[in-house]
Structure formats: C-alpha cells, structure tokens
C-alpha cells in the first residue's frame, strides 16, 4: 500500500471512531485545527468586507453632502419637482 492509501485508510478508520479513541489524536487534532483556521479566515473575510462596505457608504454620504453644498438654490429650484 502506498502512502496515500494508508493515510486515507487511517482517516476513514478514525472518522468512524469516537473522539476518545487512543490512536486517533493526530487525526482529530488536525481536523479541529483546520476547522478553527477556516473559521478565523471566514471571520477575517467577513469583517474586512463589512469594513469596506462601511467605508464606501461613508464616502458616498460625504460626496452627497458635498454635492448638496455646491448646488445653488436657483439651479436646484429649476430641477427639483415641486409636487404640484
């Protein structure tokens, strides 16, 4: 048997055993650590995305406020619908 076959056989054996089984600590340790690492990367991605969205929204509101300051009332009166 080659290395890959032995490794997959070991993983299959340990996946069917309870957590307390003596010979499977490396298997469970690897699975638990990999799950924690993936969870950390997921939350890093999520926080990064949320902060980017927040920054884009804040920039949008700043630009909107600057446009409102620049627009003069006479020009805006021509273009704003009065609701008659």
Backbone as JSON, one array per atom type, in Angstrom:
{
  "sequence": "XXXXXXXXXXXXXXXXXXXXXXXXXXXXXXXXXXXXXXXXXXXXXXXXXXXXXXXXXXXXXXXXXXXXXXXXXXXXXXXXXXXX",
  "N": [[0.84, -1.19, 0.0], [0.47, 2.21, -0.78], [1.53, 5.49, 0.36], [-0.59, 7.37, 0.27], [-2.84, 5.72, 0.21], [-2.61, 4.46, 2.71], [-2.88, 6.67, 4.36], [-5.48, 7.64, 3.75], [-6.91, 5.4, 4.54], [-6.37, 5.39, 7.27], [-7.58, 7.84, 7.99], [-10.24, 7.26, 7.36], [-10.74, 5.15, 9.13], [-10.36, 6.47, 11.62], [-12.33, 8.43, 11.48], [-14.61, 7.02, 11.95], [-14.37, 6.29, 14.57], [-14.81, 7.05, 18.1], [-14.15, 10.25, 19.72], [-12.44, 9.82, 21.88], [-10.82, 7.71, 21.27], [-7.72, 6.03, 21.37], [-5.62, 5.93, 19.37], [-6.13, 7.94, 17.53], [-5.63, 10.65, 17.96], [-3.92, 12.49, 16.48], [-5.35, 12.72, 14.08], [-7.87, 13.84, 14.87], [-6.93, 16.16, 16.05], [-5.8, 17.47, 13.85], [-8.12, 17.88, 12.28], [-9.67, 19.51, 13.97], [-8.0, 21.75, 14.33], [-7.77, 22.62, 11.65], [-10.42, 23.29, 11.14], [-10.74, 25.42, 12.93], [-8.89, 27.24, 11.87], [-10.03, 27.73, 9.34], [-12.39, 28.91, 10.2], [-11.42, 31.24, 11.41], [-10.31, 32.53, 9.15], [-12.68, 32.89, 7.69], [-14.13, 34.68, 9.36], [-12.32, 36.8, 9.32], [-12.46, 37.53, 6.6], [-15.16, 38.27, 6.5], [-15.31, 40.44, 8.33], [-13.52, 42.18, 7.1], [-14.89, 42.67, 4.69], [-17.25, 43.86, 5.65], [-16.19, 46.2, 6.83], [-15.15, 47.44, 4.54], [-17.53, 47.92, 3.07], [-18.77, 49.66, 4.83], [-16.96, 51.81, 4.77], [-17.2, 52.58, 2.05], [-19.88, 53.37, 2.02], [-19.79, 55.52, 3.8], [-18.1, 57.26, 2.35], [-19.74, 57.68, 0.14], [-21.86, 59.08, 1.36], [-20.47, 61.38, 2.17], [-19.73, 62.49, -0.33], [-22.25, 63.01, -1.33], [-23.17, 64.93, 0.5], [-21.33, 66.97, -0.05], [-22.05, 67.58, -2.7], [-24.59, 68.62, -2.24], [-23.95, 70.93, -0.85], [-22.64, 72.39, -2.82], [-24.53, 72.85, -4.85], [-26.48, 75.46, -6.09], [-29.31, 77.35, -4.9], [-31.04, 78.5, -6.88], [-30.56, 77.11, -9.28], [-31.18, 74.54, -8.46], [-33.87, 74.85, -7.9], [-35.03, 74.86, -10.39], [-34.75, 72.24, -11.19], [-35.8, 70.53, -9.29], [-38.61, 68.63, -8.5], [-41.7, 69.98, -7.81], [-44.05, 68.88, -6.88], [-46.67, 69.46, -7.62]],
  "CA": [[0.0, 0.0, 0.0], [1.2, 3.46, -0.84], [1.33, 6.44, 1.45], [-1.93, 7.97, 0.18], [-3.81, 4.71, 0.61], [-2.51, 4.3, 4.17], [-3.41, 7.88, 5.0], [-6.94, 7.65, 3.63], [-7.42, 4.31, 5.37], [-6.28, 5.87, 8.66], [-8.62, 8.86, 8.16], [-11.54, 6.58, 7.36], [-10.83, 4.42, 10.4], [-10.52, 7.4, 12.74], [-13.6, 9.15, 11.36], [-15.66, 6.16, 12.48], [-14.12, 6.04, 15.98], [-15.14, 8.19, 18.97], [-13.05, 11.2, 19.97], [-11.55, 9.34, 22.93], [-10.04, 6.56, 20.8], [-6.33, 6.34, 21.69], [-4.71, 6.11, 18.25], [-6.62, 8.91, 16.54], [-5.45, 12.04, 18.38], [-3.43, 13.37, 15.41], [-6.44, 12.95, 13.12], [-8.83, 14.8, 15.41], [-6.24, 17.44, 16.24], [-5.7, 18.11, 12.53], [-9.44, 18.34, 11.87], [-10.1, 20.62, 14.82], [-7.19, 22.92, 13.99], [-8.13, 23.11, 10.32], [-11.72, 23.95, 11.26], [-10.52, 26.71, 13.58], [-8.21, 28.12, 10.92], [-11.03, 28.14, 8.34], [-13.31, 29.83, 10.86], [-10.72, 32.52, 11.56], [-10.26, 33.17, 7.83], [-14.03, 33.32, 7.33], [-14.46, 35.9, 10.09], [-11.45, 37.86, 8.8], [-13.05, 37.96, 5.33], [-16.43, 38.93, 6.79], [-15.04, 41.75, 8.94], [-12.91, 43.02, 6.06], [-15.94, 43.06, 3.76], [-18.13, 44.82, 6.33], [-15.49, 47.48, 6.96], [-15.08, 48.06, 3.22], [-18.86, 48.44, 2.76], [-19.0, 50.83, 5.69], [-16.14, 52.9, 4.24], [-17.81, 53.03, 0.8], [-21.12, 54.09, 2.35], [-19.4, 56.8, 4.39], [-17.62, 58.09, 1.25], [-20.91, 58.07, -0.64], [-22.58, 60.14, 2.08], [-19.66, 62.61, 2.1], [-19.87, 63.07, -1.67], [-23.62, 63.51, -1.43], [-23.23, 66.17, 1.28], [-20.58, 68.0, -0.78], [-22.88, 68.0, -3.84], [-25.68, 69.45, -1.73], [-23.39, 72.24, -0.5], [-22.24, 73.09, -4.04], [-25.69, 73.22, -5.65], [-27.06, 76.73, -5.66], [-30.77, 77.2, -4.79], [-31.77, 78.85, -8.11], [-30.44, 75.99, -10.22], [-31.9, 73.4, -7.9], [-35.31, 75.13, -7.98], [-35.46, 74.5, -11.74], [-34.67, 70.81, -11.42], [-36.5, 69.76, -8.25], [-40.04, 68.52, -8.73], [-42.39, 70.69, -6.74], [-45.15, 68.08, -6.36], [-47.93, 70.2, -7.85]],
  "C": [[0.87, 1.24, 0.0], [0.84, 4.37, 0.32], [-0.09, 7.01, 1.44], [-2.99, 6.96, 0.62], [-3.8, 4.49, 2.12], [-3.15, 5.48, 4.89], [-4.93, 7.92, 4.92], [-7.58, 6.53, 4.45], [-7.43, 4.72, 6.84], [-7.39, 6.9, 8.92], [-10.0, 8.22, 8.22], [-11.76, 5.83, 8.68], [-11.12, 5.37, 11.55], [-11.83, 8.17, 12.68], [-14.74, 8.33, 11.95], [-15.5, 5.89, 13.98], [-14.55, 7.25, 16.82], [-13.9, 9.07, 19.22], [-12.02, 10.66, 20.96], [-10.67, 8.17, 22.49], [-8.56, 6.92, 20.83], [-5.48, 6.66, 20.47], [-5.06, 7.2, 17.29], [-6.45, 10.37, 16.97], [-4.91, 12.94, 17.27], [-4.51, 13.7, 14.38], [-7.4, 14.02, 13.63], [-8.19, 16.17, 15.64], [-6.14, 18.18, 14.91], [-7.05, 18.65, 12.07], [-9.9, 19.55, 12.67], [-9.31, 21.88, 14.5], [-7.54, 23.48, 12.62], [-9.49, 23.8, 10.35], [-11.58, 25.32, 11.92], [-9.86, 27.7, 12.64], [-9.2, 28.62, 9.86], [-12.03, 29.12, 8.94], [-12.68, 31.21, 11.04], [-10.65, 33.24, 10.22], [-11.63, 33.66, 7.39], [-14.4, 34.61, 8.05], [-13.58, 37.07, 9.66], [-12.04, 38.42, 7.5], [-14.33, 38.75, 5.58], [-16.22, 40.32, 7.38], [-14.43, 42.7, 7.92], [-13.97, 43.54, 5.08], [-16.87, 44.09, 4.4], [-17.48, 46.18, 6.49], [-15.38, 48.21, 5.63], [-16.43, 48.65, 2.82], [-19.16, 49.69, 3.58], [-18.23, 52.04, 5.19], [-16.73, 53.45, 2.95], [-19.09, 53.81, 1.06], [-20.8, 55.47, 2.94], [-18.89, 57.76, 3.3], [-18.77, 58.57, 0.37], [-21.67, 59.2, 0.04], [-21.8, 61.45, 2.08], [-19.81, 63.3, 0.76], [-21.26, 63.67, -1.86], [-23.76, 64.84, -0.68], [-22.48, 67.29, 0.57], [-21.37, 68.49, -1.99], [-24.02, 68.9, -3.39], [-25.18, 70.84, -1.35], [-23.1, 73.06, -1.76], [-23.45, 73.6, -4.83], [-26.29, 74.53, -5.15], [-28.59, 76.63, -5.75], [-31.52, 77.52, -6.09], [-31.72, 77.71, -9.12], [-31.24, 74.8, -9.72], [-33.41, 73.61, -8.0], [-35.84, 74.76, -9.37], [-35.58, 72.99, -11.9], [-35.42, 69.95, -10.4], [-37.98, 69.78, -8.54], [-40.78, 69.09, -7.54], [-43.56, 69.88, -6.16], [-46.49, 68.77, -6.52], [-49.08, 69.29, -8.16]]
}
